[in-house]
Amino acid sequence: MTTDVLSAIALPATLRGRDLPPFIGDFYRAYSQRDAGLLDAILDDDVEWLLNGPADQFDMYGHRRGKAEVIELVTRILPCFFRIIDFEIEHLLLQGERVAIYGRLRARQRDTGRSLCFRAVHFLRFRNGKLIAFHGLGDTFDAAQQVVGHPIDVHTRIDPVALVPEEDALLSL
Amino acid sequence: MGEPVSCAAVQAFYEALASRDPVRLAQCLADDVEWHMSGPVDVLVFCGYRRGKAAVVDYIARLVPSMFAVKRYEPEEIVIDGDTAAMISNVTSVQKQTGRILTYQTAVFVVFRDGKVVSVKGLSDTFDMAEQVVGHRIDAYREPDPAAAKDVIAL
């Protein structure tokens, strides 16, 4: 299997023609095409997925466990924010069944049509050709500004909200 | 891709990085090393681009420790392939100005040439880091108040 399988992804010249195991291309094809069937085939039943970021303000971030949660994230939740156009890889490291990727993800926001571009790293672990762990990190401050479409003022606060009114009789019990 | 880097060279660099020792760091870096940590430089002053051994050593051994005391720098995952190493680390620091403890994960991709570091690209969850540095939750959706921008003149 050659890097041709990653044709949906822009590869640096140093990677073109390099022999890569098929599971890398299978995963990124499923991910970028948001194809539930392809995802079902490449994900391990107990896959662990972690995308670091402000999960309480952007549903795409956070931890997911299991095939169903990851398929829901990729096919339903992520497209609410943007549609991936391409992933330009600057570094692709492979050590056994572990993969580390640094690149630039280009996307288009569904509601506004705006073009987005994020730097991202993905650390992937495969076992027997199935993805068992995904850990993504990115410049989330920049990503959040692009998604909301305006500069973020770090002095704006999210005030804590009391879940129970202070005068609630239950609190005095 | 250049000559494969040895595990020993990778380990020596990460130990030098964790130690913040300028002499050990200088031994690991190429003269023309480039260092890029993505992030909002106006909030996280340790983000941005540095070039050259002196600038990078100053950044790691003086600038960062002047603001943060790094208490723990623990690799979670390391992948080495050819001349490049990638690592995710769990970092715990104390913000010197406030005494607040910051915990975050950071990923670096490090390219070596002849056993020396020539390029470092780093990414972290910068939204989370910014919240920890300013000490409160940040509302991403609230648009900036135009009236607060005193340097903007309406024509």
Coordinates of C-alpha atoms in Angstrom, one line a residue:
Chain A
M1 CA 0.0 0.0 0.0
T2 CA 1.4 3.4 -0.9
T3 CA 0.6 6.9 0.0
D4 CA -1.8 7.0 -3.0
V5 CA -4.5 5.9 -0.6
L6 CA -4.2 9.3 1.1
S7 CA -5.0 11.1 -2.1
A8 CA -7.8 13.1 -0.3
I9 CA -5.1 14.5 1.9
A10 CA -2.3 16.8 0.8
L11 CA 1.0 15.2 1.5
P12 CA 4.5 16.7 1.6
A13 CA 6.9 15.6 -1.1
T14 CA 8.9 13.6 1.5
L15 CA 5.9 11.3 2.0
R16 CA 4.9 10.7 -1.6
G17 CA 5.4 7.2 -2.7
R18 CA 6.3 6.0 0.8
D19 CA 4.8 2.7 1.8
L20 CA 2.2 3.2 4.5
P21 CA -0.1 0.7 6.1
P22 CA -3.7 0.9 4.7
F23 CA -5.3 1.7 8.0
I24 CA -4.0 5.3 7.9
G25 CA -5.7 6.1 4.6
D26 CA -8.8 4.1 5.6
F27 CA -9.2 6.2 8.7
Y28 CA -8.7 9.5 7.0
R29 CA -10.9 8.6 4.1
A30 CA -13.7 7.7 6.5
Y31 CA -13.1 10.8 8.7
S32 CA -13.0 13.3 5.9
Q33 CA -15.9 11.8 4.0
R34 CA -17.9 11.4 7.3
D35 CA -18.9 8.0 6.0
A36 CA -20.5 5.9 8.8
G37 CA -19.9 2.6 6.9
L38 CA -16.2 3.3 6.5
L39 CA -16.0 4.5 10.1
D40 CA -17.7 1.3 11.3
A41 CA -15.1 -0.7 9.5
I42 CA -12.0 1.1 10.7
L43 CA -13.0 1.9 14.4
D44 CA -12.4 -0.6 17.2
D45 CA -15.6 -1.3 19.2
D46 CA -13.9 0.3 22.3
V47 CA -12.2 3.2 20.5
E48 CA -11.1 6.0 22.8
W49 CA -11.4 9.5 21.3
L50 CA -10.1 12.7 22.8
L51 CA -10.1 16.1 21.2
N52 CA -8.8 18.7 23.7
G53 CA -10.8 21.9 23.7
P54 CA -13.6 23.9 25.3
A55 CA -16.2 21.1 25.2
D56 CA -18.9 23.0 27.1
Q57 CA -19.0 25.7 24.3
F58 CA -18.2 23.6 21.3
D59 CA -19.7 20.1 21.2
M60 CA -17.0 18.7 18.9
Y61 CA -14.4 18.8 21.7
G62 CA -14.1 16.4 24.5
H63 CA -13.9 12.7 25.2
R64 CA -15.9 9.9 23.4
R65 CA -15.7 6.2 24.0
G66 CA -17.0 3.5 21.7
K67 CA -17.7 3.2 18.1
A68 CA -21.2 4.6 18.3
E69 CA -20.2 7.8 20.0
V70 CA -17.3 8.5 17.6
I71 CA -19.5 7.8 14.5
E72 CA -22.0 10.3 15.9
L73 CA -19.3 12.9 16.4
V74 CA -17.8 12.6 13.0
T75 CA -21.1 12.2 11.0
R76 CA -23.5 14.4 12.9
I77 CA -21.7 16.8 15.4
L78 CA -18.6 17.9 13.5
P79 CA -20.6 18.8 10.3
C80 CA -22.7 21.2 12.4
F81 CA -19.5 23.3 12.8
F82 CA -17.8 22.7 9.5
R83 CA -17.2 20.4 6.6
I84 CA -13.6 19.3 6.1
I85 CA -12.1 20.2 2.7
D86 CA -8.6 18.8 3.0
F87 CA -5.9 18.0 5.5
E88 CA -2.5 19.2 4.5
I89 CA 0.0 17.0 6.3
E90 CA 3.4 18.5 7.2
H91 CA 4.6 15.5 9.3
L92 CA 3.4 11.9 9.3
L93 CA 5.3 9.7 11.7
L94 CA 4.7 5.9 11.9
Q95 CA 6.1 3.6 14.5
G96 CA 4.5 0.2 14.4
E97 CA 0.8 0.7 14.8
R98 CA 1.2 4.2 16.3
V99 CA 0.9 7.3 14.1
A100 CA 1.5 11.0 14.8
I101 CA 0.4 13.6 12.3
Y102 CA 0.9 17.4 12.2
G103 CA -1.0 19.4 9.6
R104 CA -3.3 22.0 8.6
L105 CA -7.0 21.2 8.4
R106 CA -9.0 23.3 5.9
A107 CA -12.8 23.4 6.3
R108 CA -15.9 25.4 5.3
Q109 CA -18.4 26.5 7.9
R110 CA -21.8 25.2 7.1
D111 CA -23.9 28.2 8.3
T112 CA -21.7 31.0 7.0
G113 CA -19.7 29.5 4.2
R114 CA -16.5 30.9 5.8
S115 CA -13.2 29.2 5.0
L116 CA -11.5 27.9 8.2
C117 CA -8.0 26.7 8.6
F118 CA -6.6 25.1 11.8
R119 CA -3.3 23.6 12.7
A120 CA -3.9 20.2 14.3
V121 CA -2.0 17.2 15.6
H122 CA -3.4 13.7 15.7
F123 CA -1.9 10.9 17.7
L124 CA -3.5 7.6 16.6
R125 CA -3.1 4.0 17.8
F126 CA -4.2 1.1 15.8
R127 CA -4.5 -2.6 16.7
N128 CA -5.0 -5.3 14.1
G129 CA -5.9 -2.5 11.6
K130 CA -8.6 -0.9 13.8
L131 CA -8.3 2.5 15.4
I132 CA -8.3 2.0 19.2
A133 CA -7.2 5.6 20.3
F134 CA -7.4 9.1 18.8
H135 CA -5.9 12.1 20.6
G136 CA -6.2 15.4 18.8
L137 CA -4.7 18.8 19.9
G138 CA -4.9 22.1 18.2
D139 CA -4.6 25.9 18.7
T140 CA -8.1 26.0 20.1
F141 CA -8.1 29.7 20.8
D142 CA -7.5 30.4 17.1
A143 CA -10.1 27.7 16.1
A144 CA -12.7 29.2 18.4
Q145 CA -12.2 32.7 17.0
Q146 CA -12.6 31.3 13.4
V147 CA -15.7 29.4 14.3
V148 CA -17.5 32.3 16.1
G149 CA -16.2 34.7 13.5
H150 CA -14.9 37.5 15.8
P151 CA -12.0 38.1 18.1
I152 CA -12.4 36.6 21.6
D153 CA -11.9 39.0 24.5
V154 CA -10.3 37.0 27.3
H155 CA -11.9 39.4 29.8
T156 CA -15.4 38.2 29.0
R157 CA -16.4 35.7 31.6
I158 CA -18.8 32.9 31.7
D159 CA -20.5 33.5 35.0
P160 CA -21.3 30.4 37.0
V161 CA -25.0 29.6 37.0
A162 CA -26.6 28.2 40.2
L163 CA -28.4 25.0 39.4
V164 CA -30.6 25.3 42.4
P165 CA -32.2 28.6 43.5
E166 CA -30.5 29.9 46.7
E167 CA -33.9 30.1 48.4
D168 CA -34.7 26.5 47.5
A169 CA -36.1 24.9 50.6
L170 CA -34.2 21.7 49.8
L171 CA -30.9 23.5 50.6
S172 CA -32.0 24.2 54.2
L173 CA -32.7 20.5 54.9
Chain B
M1 CA 13.7 13.0 5.2
G2 CA 17.2 13.2 6.7
E3 CA 19.2 10.6 8.7
P4 CA 17.2 8.8 11.3
V5 CA 17.5 10.3 14.8
S6 CA 18.5 8.0 17.6
C7 CA 16.3 7.4 20.7
A8 CA 19.2 8.7 22.8
A9 CA 19.3 12.1 21.0
V10 CA 15.5 12.4 21.4
Q11 CA 15.7 11.5 25.1
A12 CA 18.6 13.9 25.6
F13 CA 16.6 16.8 24.1
Y14 CA 13.5 16.1 26.1
E15 CA 15.5 15.9 29.3
A16 CA 17.2 19.2 28.5
L17 CA 13.8 20.7 27.7
A18 CA 12.4 19.6 31.1
S19 CA 15.5 20.7 32.9
R20 CA 15.4 24.3 31.4
D21 CA 19.2 24.1 31.7
P22 CA 20.7 26.5 29.1
V23 CA 23.9 24.6 28.6
R24 CA 22.2 21.2 28.1
L25 CA 19.7 22.9 25.7
A26 CA 22.4 24.6 23.7
Q27 CA 24.1 21.3 23.2
C28 CA 20.9 19.8 21.7
L29 CA 20.1 22.7 19.3
A30 CA 21.4 23.5 15.8
D31 CA 22.5 27.0 15.3
D32 CA 19.7 27.8 12.9
V33 CA 16.9 26.1 15.0
E34 CA 13.4 27.3 14.4
W35 CA 10.8 27.1 17.2
H36 CA 7.1 27.7 16.6
M37 CA 4.4 27.4 19.3
S38 CA 1.0 28.2 17.9
G39 CA -1.3 30.4 20.0
P40 CA -2.4 33.9 20.9
V41 CA 0.8 35.7 21.7
D42 CA -1.0 38.7 23.3
V43 CA -2.4 36.3 26.0
L44 CA 0.1 33.5 26.0
V45 CA 3.5 35.3 25.6
F46 CA 5.3 32.0 25.3
C47 CA 3.6 31.3 22.0
G48 CA 5.0 32.6 18.7
Y49 CA 8.1 32.1 16.6
R50 CA 11.8 32.1 17.6
R51 CA 14.8 31.5 15.3
G52 CA 18.4 30.7 16.2
K53 CA 20.0 28.9 19.2
A54 CA 20.4 32.0 21.3
A55 CA 16.7 33.1 20.9
V56 CA 15.4 29.6 21.7
V57 CA 17.7 29.0 24.7
D58 CA 16.6 32.4 26.0
Y59 CA 13.0 31.5 25.5
I60 CA 13.1 28.2 27.3
A61 CA 15.7 28.9 30.0
R62 CA 14.7 32.5 30.9
L63 CA 11.4 33.7 29.4
V64 CA 9.2 30.8 30.3
P65 CA 10.7 30.2 33.8
S66 CA 10.3 33.9 34.5
M67 CA 6.5 33.4 34.3
F68 CA 6.0 29.8 35.1
A69 CA 7.7 27.3 37.4
V70 CA 7.4 24.0 35.6
K71 CA 6.8 21.3 38.2
R72 CA 6.1 18.3 36.0
Y73 CA 6.9 17.6 32.4
E74 CA 5.8 14.0 31.8
P75 CA 5.7 12.4 28.3
E76 CA 2.5 10.6 27.6
E77 CA 3.3 9.4 24.1
I78 CA 6.4 9.5 21.9
V79 CA 6.5 8.5 18.2
I80 CA 9.8 8.5 16.4
D81 CA 10.1 8.0 12.6
G82 CA 13.2 8.9 10.6
D83 CA 14.5 12.3 11.5
T84 CA 11.4 13.4 13.4
A85 CA 10.0 12.8 16.9
A86 CA 6.5 13.7 18.1
M87 CA 5.5 13.8 21.8
I88 CA 2.5 14.6 23.8
S89 CA 3.3 15.7 27.4
N90 CA 1.4 16.5 30.5
V91 CA 2.7 19.7 32.0
T92 CA 2.1 21.1 35.5
S93 CA 3.3 24.6 36.2
V94 CA 2.9 27.3 38.8
Q95 CA 2.1 30.8 37.5
K96 CA 4.6 32.9 39.4
Q97 CA 2.5 36.1 39.4
T98 CA -0.6 34.5 41.0
G99 CA 0.5 31.2 42.4
R100 CA -2.1 29.4 40.4
I101 CA -1.4 25.9 39.3
L102 CA -1.8 25.3 35.5
T103 CA -2.1 21.8 34.0
Y104 CA -2.2 21.3 30.3
Q105 CA -1.1 19.0 27.5
T106 CA 1.2 20.0 24.8
A107 CA 2.3 18.3 21.6
V108 CA 5.6 19.0 19.9
F109 CA 7.0 17.7 16.6
V110 CA 10.8 17.9 16.6
V111 CA 13.0 17.5 13.5
F112 CA 16.7 16.6 14.0
R113 CA 19.7 17.0 11.7
D114 CA 22.9 15.3 12.6
G115 CA 21.6 14.7 16.1
K116 CA 20.7 18.4 16.7
V117 CA 17.2 19.9 16.8
V118 CA 16.5 22.1 13.7
S119 CA 12.8 22.6 14.0
V120 CA 10.2 22.4 16.8
K121 CA 6.4 22.9 16.1
G122 CA 4.2 22.9 19.1
L123 CA 0.4 22.8 19.7
S124 CA -1.6 23.0 22.9
D125 CA -5.2 23.5 23.8
T126 CA -4.7 27.3 23.9
F127 CA -8.3 28.1 24.8
D128 CA -7.9 26.1 28.0
M129 CA -4.4 27.6 28.7
A130 CA -5.8 31.1 28.2
E131 CA -8.5 30.4 30.7
Q132 CA -6.0 29.1 33.2
V133 CA -3.7 32.1 32.7
V134 CA -6.4 34.7 33.1
G135 CA -8.0 32.7 35.9
H136 CA -11.6 32.5 34.7
R137 CA -13.8 30.9 32.1
I138 CA -13.9 32.8 28.8
D139 CA -17.1 33.3 26.8
A140 CA -16.1 32.5 23.3
Y141 CA -19.5 33.6 21.8
R142 CA -19.7 37.1 23.3
E143 CA -18.7 39.6 20.7
P144 CA -16.3 42.3 21.8
D145 CA -18.0 45.6 22.9
P146 CA -17.1 48.2 20.2
A147 CA -17.5 50.9 22.8
A148 CA -14.6 49.3 24.8
A149 CA -12.3 49.7 21.8
K150 CA -11.1 53.2 22.6
D151 CA -8.6 53.2 19.9
V152 CA -11.2 52.8 17.1
I153 CA -12.2 56.1 15.5
A154 CA -15.5 56.2 13.6
L155 CA -15.3 58.1 10.4

